[in-house]
Amino acid sequence: MGQTMAQKIIAAHLVDGEMKPGAEVGLRIDQTLTQDATGTMAYLEFEAMGIPRVKTELSVAYIDHNTLQSGFMNADDHAFIRSIAKKIGVRYARPGCGICHQVHLERFAAPGKTLIGSDSHTPTAGGIGALAIGSGGLDVAVAMGGGAYYIPYPKALRITLTGSLPAYVGAKDIILEVLRRLTVKGGVGKIIEYAGPGVATLTVPQRATITNMGAELGATSSIFPSDENTRAFLKAQGREADFAPLAPDPDAVYDEELTIDLAALEPLAACPHSPDAVVPVRELADVKVDQCCIGSCTNSSLADMVTVARMLRGKTVDPSVSLTISPGSRQVLEMLSENGALTDILASGARLLECACGPCIGMGQSPSSGGVSLRTFNRNFEGRSGTADAKVYLVSPEVAAASALTGHITDPRSLPAVEPFEMPAAFAVNDNNIDLPATEAESAGLKITRGPNIKPLPQAQPLPDSLTLPVLLRVGDNITTDHIMPAGAKILPYRSNIPHLSQYCFEGVDPEFPARAKAAPEGCFIVGGINYGQGSSREHAALVPLYLGIRAVIVQSFARIHKANLVNAGLLPLEFENPADMDKLNQGDTITLEGILAGLDSGRVTLRTVGGEAVTLKCDLSSRQADIIRAGGLLNYTREKAEG
Ligand code: MIC
Ligand code: SF4
């Protein structure tokens, strides 16, 4: 039987497990990336494993999230990451270099390679034909140490693209259309492969916009073939040697299929507060706009920025709109400056921000109260912008620029056409802000810089066979990691300080929860609905509940990365066998879990409700994961294995 693209890469990197549905496969990882908001923790974890140098082909530490530096915390974390990266063999992309996914695509990602990153949008590199997967920081630490990275063997979904995009319809509209059809849980357990004649009409950065937002579908990863466009992109980056062709076998078998006619697409928008609440932009024409933000790892390529500049040329942004522009990398910014597009952007009255995540993660530029913000980003979860009642719409750069000019949501097709962007034959390559690590010989004498913001990691308690504890929080469906552990300018600087972070756990859902949990010294449970933990890869959404004494999270279903992070932290993830049983539990109930230790292997645990009724819970773990829980988390498990 022929293989899909992902199956080929998995087969070439398989170190454990069998490639069959329901199994867990362990992969050799060629490349890793971290960003600063998850990286500090990942490097602390690497250090705790006691391995002196990374064993990957390439590992890069980017500084792109915490660049506000209001107070010493961010700068201390940067200094820690820089010093440890140098010592252990990791490249360090300094602040200002750009957003990790954009820079990695430009400078390092390569077809056929495996990449894991401590950020959920790592599949951006699928646009160049890499098998790129987002994970928790501890998984990245283990992979840096040469350990395998495990995923449930994914299903294959093929999306066939036909035709070509009309003017003013972009790659963002393709992925918004996929989200409209499949919803935020439509990709769970799947790798999405793009195929068909429409693929050749898309450049690598356009493909990367699409694979980036596969994260919003809950997909394990998304991948495009590696073809002549891929070769041209790599050549223009001075990296033609990294090219390798990648295509599925003609008789590859897919579990699911979908076809999208690019020519039939129109500009789309994801409405507040979910990336799958997608409607045509023309239906939103009356909506007044307060802010437009162009950038993020989804839409900050040179092509995106130049198209925007052409739309803004000679015009003025509507006085009621604040338009911000964050180029994805210094390469993009330098080229905008060289070709004059930057002048068009600035002359329009736009506000130029740093090449970083910025507003996407609430690091500044929070909208006004109840304000409408159009963003070319990938997530519009409630409150993520930093303004609890802001209304965030996700759109293409073309829609954002058109709306910034008119002051209300605007279908760009109502504006004059601009000259289409041509990919350059050569990008402005200059890696002088990506520091190389020390050699092995040099590294021995190097000291690691550690500021006062860096606090010890919480440790899991051994699990007893039964637990009688209160349900201190009961939440509904699609709870995001932004709900569990919010980000934003106020909280993000404390990513290496779990005790401080803990006071903000579930802040937007139930601000009293941390105090209740702290007042229950024996511990407690959280109960939730479908797709619990969707969104970010932040392991803080597991480490903080661990610190607060949560012993098990009992839900209808989990998002993949969050479930893995719970296991890695040593926290028990349980799912209702019959989802309707969730209605038998109320917040405040004291319930009992029975037969936990046997359940780790049998896959079933019994829950007794307050009234004594038995409810069956699934404990869906591989034998490796069961061992991790028994060991009290992945760190202990890895140490125990190393000690033999
Ligand atoms: C995000 O977009 O939510 C983030 C911030 O990039 C996260 C990582 C984090 O929480 O640090 C992600 O997507 O994984
Ligand atoms: Fe940064 Fe936003 Fe991309 Fe996350 S989604 S990596 S915060 S730009």
XYZ file of C-alpha atoms in Angstrom, residues 164-635:
472
model
C -6.528 29.299 -8.165
C -7.325 32.165 -5.800
C -9.200 35.203 -7.167
C -7.762 38.698 -6.576
C -7.931 39.827 -2.940
C -8.658 36.303 -1.702
C -5.727 34.903 0.260
C -4.300 31.829 1.914
C -6.024 32.957 5.132
C -9.376 32.533 3.397
C -8.468 28.947 2.465
C -7.792 27.955 6.054
C -10.798 29.911 7.334
C -12.904 27.914 4.878
C -11.426 24.683 6.268
C -12.231 25.887 9.797
C -15.756 26.787 8.736
C -16.261 23.254 7.451
C -14.423 21.235 10.103
C -14.633 23.376 13.318
C -12.005 23.733 16.059
C -12.106 20.028 16.858
C -12.292 18.772 13.256
C -8.573 18.048 13.019
C -8.079 16.247 16.348
C -6.026 13.070 15.890
C -5.298 13.851 12.223
C -2.513 15.038 9.995
C -3.865 17.172 7.183
C -2.177 16.827 3.801
C -2.771 19.333 1.018
C -2.887 18.036 -2.522
C -4.265 18.770 -5.975
C -3.513 21.251 -8.758
C -4.201 24.257 -6.506
C -1.032 23.491 -4.486
C 1.284 24.647 -7.282
C -0.455 28.048 -7.296
C 0.576 28.710 -3.688
C 3.971 29.959 -2.497
C 5.697 28.524 0.567
C 4.652 31.451 2.838
C 1.027 31.047 1.686
C 1.211 27.332 2.440
C 2.659 28.179 5.839
C -0.339 30.418 6.623
C -2.534 27.378 6.025
C -0.490 24.844 7.985
C -0.091 27.391 10.810
C -3.824 27.479 11.459
C -4.136 23.711 11.320
C -3.467 24.225 15.036
C -6.883 25.886 15.326
C -8.444 22.723 13.855
C -6.806 20.728 16.640
C -4.780 18.805 14.026
C -1.575 17.038 15.022
C 0.045 18.674 12.015
C -0.580 19.869 8.456
C 1.766 19.413 5.530
C 2.228 20.468 1.901
C 4.225 18.631 -0.756
C 7.769 19.812 -1.420
C 7.883 20.867 -5.076
C 9.468 23.423 -7.395
C 7.973 26.312 -5.358
C 9.644 24.847 -2.296
C 12.951 24.619 -4.124
C 12.620 28.222 -5.351
C 11.888 29.459 -1.813
C 14.859 27.597 -0.359
C 17.099 28.836 -3.157
C 15.992 32.426 -2.530
C 16.935 31.888 1.130
C 20.378 30.624 0.049
C 19.448 27.123 1.222
C 18.863 25.126 -1.955
C 20.911 22.298 -0.452
C 18.092 21.758 2.073
C 15.653 20.888 -0.715
C 14.265 17.367 -0.918
C 11.172 16.430 -2.918
C 8.127 15.161 -1.022
C 4.849 13.833 -2.396
C 2.438 11.077 -1.425
C 2.512 7.790 -3.317
C -0.194 7.721 -6.002
C -1.980 4.899 -4.178
C -1.700 6.439 -0.696
C -4.840 5.851 1.349
C -6.525 8.658 3.273
C -9.105 8.238 6.033
C -10.968 11.376 5.033
C -11.135 13.673 2.016
C -12.214 17.228 1.367
C -12.043 19.359 -1.787
C -11.825 23.120 -1.956
C -12.175 25.060 -5.190
C -9.906 28.060 -4.665
C -11.615 29.985 -7.459
C -14.928 29.830 -5.593
C -13.572 31.319 -2.352
C -14.269 34.842 -1.135
C -12.846 36.945 1.726
C -13.859 35.392 5.052
C -13.716 36.372 8.727
C -13.789 34.339 11.940
C -16.154 36.185 14.275
C -15.733 36.563 18.048
C -14.751 34.416 19.935
C -13.752 31.324 18.006
C -11.579 30.676 14.926
C -14.339 28.506 13.444
C -17.141 31.115 13.650
C -16.497 31.903 9.985
C -18.720 34.035 7.716
C -18.161 35.923 4.436
C -16.744 39.404 5.041
C -19.531 40.924 2.934
C -22.026 39.908 5.636
C -20.177 42.080 8.167
C -20.105 45.248 6.075
C -21.780 47.467 8.690
C -19.427 46.615 11.525
C -17.427 49.670 12.655
C -13.755 48.917 13.307
C -11.574 50.432 16.056
C -8.340 48.590 15.458
C -6.642 46.545 12.724
C -3.535 44.490 13.541
C -1.491 42.939 10.755
C 1.161 40.386 11.661
C 1.558 37.222 13.807
C 3.019 33.893 12.760
C 0.021 33.400 10.452
C 0.304 36.455 8.220
C 3.550 38.368 8.532
C 5.491 37.277 5.454
C 7.048 39.661 2.947
C 4.192 38.935 0.527
C 1.575 39.831 3.153
C 3.337 43.047 4.084
C 4.045 44.178 0.520
C 0.419 43.551 -0.492
C -0.736 45.645 2.460
C 1.759 48.390 1.586
C 0.440 48.472 -1.978
C -3.118 48.820 -0.692
C -2.093 51.638 1.659
C 0.099 53.487 -0.865
C -0.929 57.134 -1.176
C -3.890 56.685 1.188
C -4.557 57.517 4.842
C -5.834 55.138 7.490
C -9.319 56.128 8.689
C -8.809 58.472 11.677
C -10.970 56.296 13.938
C -8.797 53.198 13.360
C -5.479 52.243 14.928
C -3.580 50.135 12.386
C -0.576 48.199 13.671
C 1.923 46.351 11.514
C 4.317 43.727 12.907
C 6.575 42.223 10.227
C 7.276 38.557 10.982
C 11.032 38.803 10.880
C 13.874 41.214 10.557
C 14.400 39.811 7.056
C 10.876 40.918 6.133
C 11.360 44.344 7.730
C 14.725 44.889 6.037
C 13.272 44.032 2.651
C 10.264 46.301 3.209
C 12.692 49.054 4.004
C 14.859 48.345 0.955
C 11.992 48.195 -1.536
C 10.212 51.287 -0.225
C 7.070 49.462 0.955
C 7.842 50.527 4.521
C 7.502 54.170 3.473
C 4.028 53.478 2.049
C 3.040 51.771 5.308
C 4.349 54.590 7.508
C 2.969 57.362 5.278
C -0.533 55.888 5.604
C -0.469 56.524 9.346
C 0.041 52.895 10.388
C 1.904 52.134 13.621
C 4.988 49.979 13.129
C 5.600 47.426 15.896
C 8.536 45.167 16.651
C 9.046 41.920 14.712
C 7.459 39.811 17.465
C 4.168 38.252 18.570
C 3.056 41.506 20.198
C -0.723 42.037 20.147
C -1.384 38.387 19.239
C -0.534 37.319 22.779
C -1.848 40.443 24.474
C 1.628 42.009 24.721
C 0.361 45.505 24.205
C -2.229 46.938 21.825
C -5.238 45.735 23.804
C -8.347 47.193 22.140
C -10.596 49.765 23.844
C -13.553 48.592 25.978
C -15.964 46.707 23.774
C -13.729 47.631 20.816
C -13.786 45.833 17.467
C -10.373 44.585 16.395
C -9.616 42.977 13.034
C -6.533 40.823 13.286
C -4.652 38.728 10.761
C -3.800 36.360 13.627
C -4.970 32.822 14.352
C -6.818 33.014 17.673
C -9.666 35.237 18.831
C -10.510 33.569 22.136
C -12.405 35.809 24.530
C -10.098 38.101 26.501
C -6.884 36.969 24.738
C -6.338 40.488 23.372
C -6.112 41.779 26.933
C -9.549 43.464 26.826
C -12.222 41.202 28.282
C -15.110 42.556 26.193
C -13.227 43.281 22.951
C -14.594 41.708 19.772
C -11.794 40.193 17.730
C -12.306 39.081 14.114
C -9.668 37.010 12.297
C -9.152 38.113 8.696
C -6.617 38.204 5.867
C -4.134 41.100 5.576
C -6.125 42.320 2.563
C -9.352 42.573 4.591
C -7.506 44.233 7.489
C -5.892 46.834 5.218
C -9.146 47.553 3.360
C -11.031 47.955 6.641
C -8.321 50.191 8.127
C -8.811 52.532 5.185
C -12.610 52.696 5.392
C -13.185 52.374 9.149
C -15.630 49.485 8.838
C -15.293 45.836 7.850
C -14.656 45.962 4.125
C -14.522 43.387 1.378
C -11.255 44.330 -0.363
C -12.788 43.410 -3.714
C -14.645 46.730 -3.482
C -11.279 48.567 -3.716
C -9.090 49.020 -6.822
C -6.837 46.045 -7.579
C -3.145 46.251 -6.663
C -0.210 44.714 -8.473
C 0.222 41.070 -7.369
C 3.321 40.229 -5.330
C 6.137 38.358 -7.074
C 8.348 36.144 -4.918
C 11.908 37.579 -4.893
C 14.725 35.588 -6.498
C 16.798 36.267 -3.385
C 15.756 37.210 0.160
C 17.945 39.510 2.274
C 19.808 36.871 4.233
C 21.605 38.062 7.342
C 21.781 35.792 10.360
C 23.845 38.159 12.481
C 21.218 38.176 15.237
C 21.128 34.395 15.558
C 23.967 33.427 17.891
C 25.768 30.146 17.397
C 26.288 27.942 20.464
C 29.645 27.311 22.064
C 31.619 24.269 21.021
C 31.612 21.312 23.373
C 35.107 22.190 24.573
C 34.192 25.831 25.260
C 30.885 25.016 26.919
C 32.255 23.308 30.032
C 33.407 26.571 31.623
C 30.253 28.565 30.796
C 27.985 29.767 33.600
C 24.200 29.896 33.387
C 22.619 33.235 34.303
C 19.630 32.831 36.614
C 17.502 35.769 37.773
C 15.208 35.854 40.816
C 12.103 35.262 38.660
C 13.129 31.665 38.049
C 11.473 29.402 40.621
C 11.682 25.609 41.049
C 9.395 23.265 39.093
C 6.388 21.751 40.907
C 6.565 17.988 41.490
C 3.737 15.457 41.191
C 2.673 13.424 44.263
C 2.520 9.615 44.024
C -1.013 8.507 43.051
C -2.997 6.468 45.587
C -5.467 3.808 44.443
C -8.463 5.872 45.441
C -9.084 9.582 45.939
C -12.036 11.264 47.638
C -11.895 14.961 46.827
C -14.147 17.870 45.864
C -14.856 19.055 42.321
C -13.704 22.637 42.749
C -14.347 23.721 39.168
C -16.875 22.560 36.584
C -16.568 24.139 33.123
C -18.195 23.637 29.697
C -16.975 22.790 26.171
C -13.945 24.102 24.231
C -12.075 25.423 27.260
C -8.819 26.863 25.900
C -5.420 26.959 27.549
C -5.937 30.745 27.547
C -8.828 30.081 29.966
C -6.786 27.709 32.113
C -3.611 29.784 32.210
C -4.109 33.206 30.632
C -1.236 35.024 28.890
C -0.957 38.782 28.243
C 1.427 41.482 29.348
C 0.632 41.216 33.070
C 1.050 37.457 33.453
C 3.447 36.281 30.711
C 6.585 37.593 32.451
C 5.999 34.966 35.167
C 6.193 31.877 32.972
C 9.206 30.683 34.985
C 7.460 31.378 38.309
C 4.633 28.876 38.776
C 3.716 30.034 42.337
C 3.096 33.572 41.066
C 1.258 32.383 37.936
C -1.048 30.196 40.007
C -3.136 33.124 41.231
C -4.337 33.741 37.659
C -5.442 30.184 36.874
C -8.936 30.318 35.269
C -8.979 34.050 36.033
C -11.498 34.892 33.306
C -13.780 31.942 34.137
C -13.804 31.866 37.927
C -11.318 34.193 39.644
C -11.973 32.567 43.042
C -10.784 29.160 41.835
C -7.086 29.478 42.854
C -8.083 30.518 46.390
C -10.535 27.607 46.676
C -7.910 25.165 45.425
C -5.275 26.489 47.837
C -7.765 26.083 50.694
C -8.169 22.381 49.862
C -4.818 20.959 50.986
C -5.732 17.368 50.090
C -6.337 18.401 46.489
C -9.325 18.590 44.149
C -10.680 17.746 40.699
C -11.642 19.786 37.637
C -14.576 18.656 35.483
C -15.043 19.846 31.887
C -16.710 19.226 28.522
C -15.550 18.591 24.951
C -12.116 19.601 23.525
C -10.762 20.646 26.924
C -7.375 22.389 26.628
C -7.558 23.454 22.991
C -5.174 26.140 21.759
C -1.730 26.853 23.067
C 0.912 24.239 23.863
C 1.763 25.972 27.156
C 2.576 23.274 29.731
C 1.837 25.912 32.360
C -1.820 24.948 31.845
C -0.835 21.611 33.417
C 1.944 22.722 35.785
C -0.167 25.401 37.468
C -3.106 23.049 38.171
C -0.524 20.567 39.490
C 0.844 23.261 41.802
C -2.708 24.106 42.934
C -3.278 20.494 43.990
C -5.487 19.242 41.181
C -5.171 15.455 41.138
C -7.236 14.586 38.054
C -8.974 16.416 35.228
C -12.228 14.690 34.227
C -13.714 15.792 30.894
C -15.690 14.640 27.862
C -12.644 14.931 25.560
C -9.184 16.515 25.505
C -7.165 18.461 22.950
C -4.001 16.479 22.070
C -1.199 18.705 23.343
C -2.920 19.520 26.614
C -3.587 15.869 27.391
C 0.084 15.083 26.730
C 1.094 17.982 28.996
C -1.118 16.679 31.831
C 0.498 13.259 31.564
C 3.976 14.792 31.383
C 3.223 16.741 34.561
C 2.010 13.547 36.269
C -1.642 14.618 36.338
C -4.345 12.082 35.574
C -6.462 12.835 32.454
C -9.824 11.027 32.552
C -12.746 11.053 30.109
C -16.396 10.147 30.676
C -17.222 6.888 28.902
C -20.739 8.220 28.539
C -20.458 12.008 27.999
C -23.942 12.544 29.493
C -22.574 11.409 32.880
C -20.989 14.825 33.222
C -24.460 16.064 34.234
C -24.287 13.885 37.340
C -21.489 16.054 38.740
C -21.814 19.528 40.191
C -19.213 22.010 41.312
C -18.690 21.476 45.040
C -19.555 17.750 44.993
C -17.159 15.481 46.824
C -16.606 12.440 44.637
C -14.448 9.328 44.789
C -12.212 7.797 42.147
C -11.710 4.068 42.717
C -9.263 1.574 41.222
C -6.920 4.249 39.898
C -3.740 2.151 39.831
C -5.325 -0.796 38.035
C -7.135 1.690 35.781
C -3.831 3.022 34.447
C -3.429 -0.330 32.675
C -7.044 -1.443 32.158
C -8.107 1.945 30.817
C -11.127 2.261 33.129
C -11.556 4.013 36.505
C -14.768 4.154 38.534
C -16.126 7.436 39.826
C -18.670 7.475 42.692
C -20.961 10.477 42.644
C -22.126 12.192 45.863
C -25.159 9.880 45.797
C -22.891 6.815 45.463
C -23.759 6.109 41.817
C -20.928 4.495 39.795
C -19.808 6.295 36.625
C -17.203 4.787 34.298
C -14.289 6.954 33.222
C -11.843 6.162 30.426
C -8.187 6.357 31.326
C -6.968 6.279 27.760
C -3.200 6.019 28.120
C -0.478 4.104 26.300
C 1.616 1.827 28.493
C 4.396 4.429 28.255
C 2.026 7.135 29.498
C 0.792 4.892 32.323
C 4.437 4.462 33.383
C 4.943 8.235 33.231
C 1.972 8.795 35.555
C 3.276 6.099 37.923
C 6.715 7.747 37.917
C 5.169 11.119 38.826
C 5.687 12.781 35.441
C 7.946 12.657 32.385
C 10.921 14.224 34.097
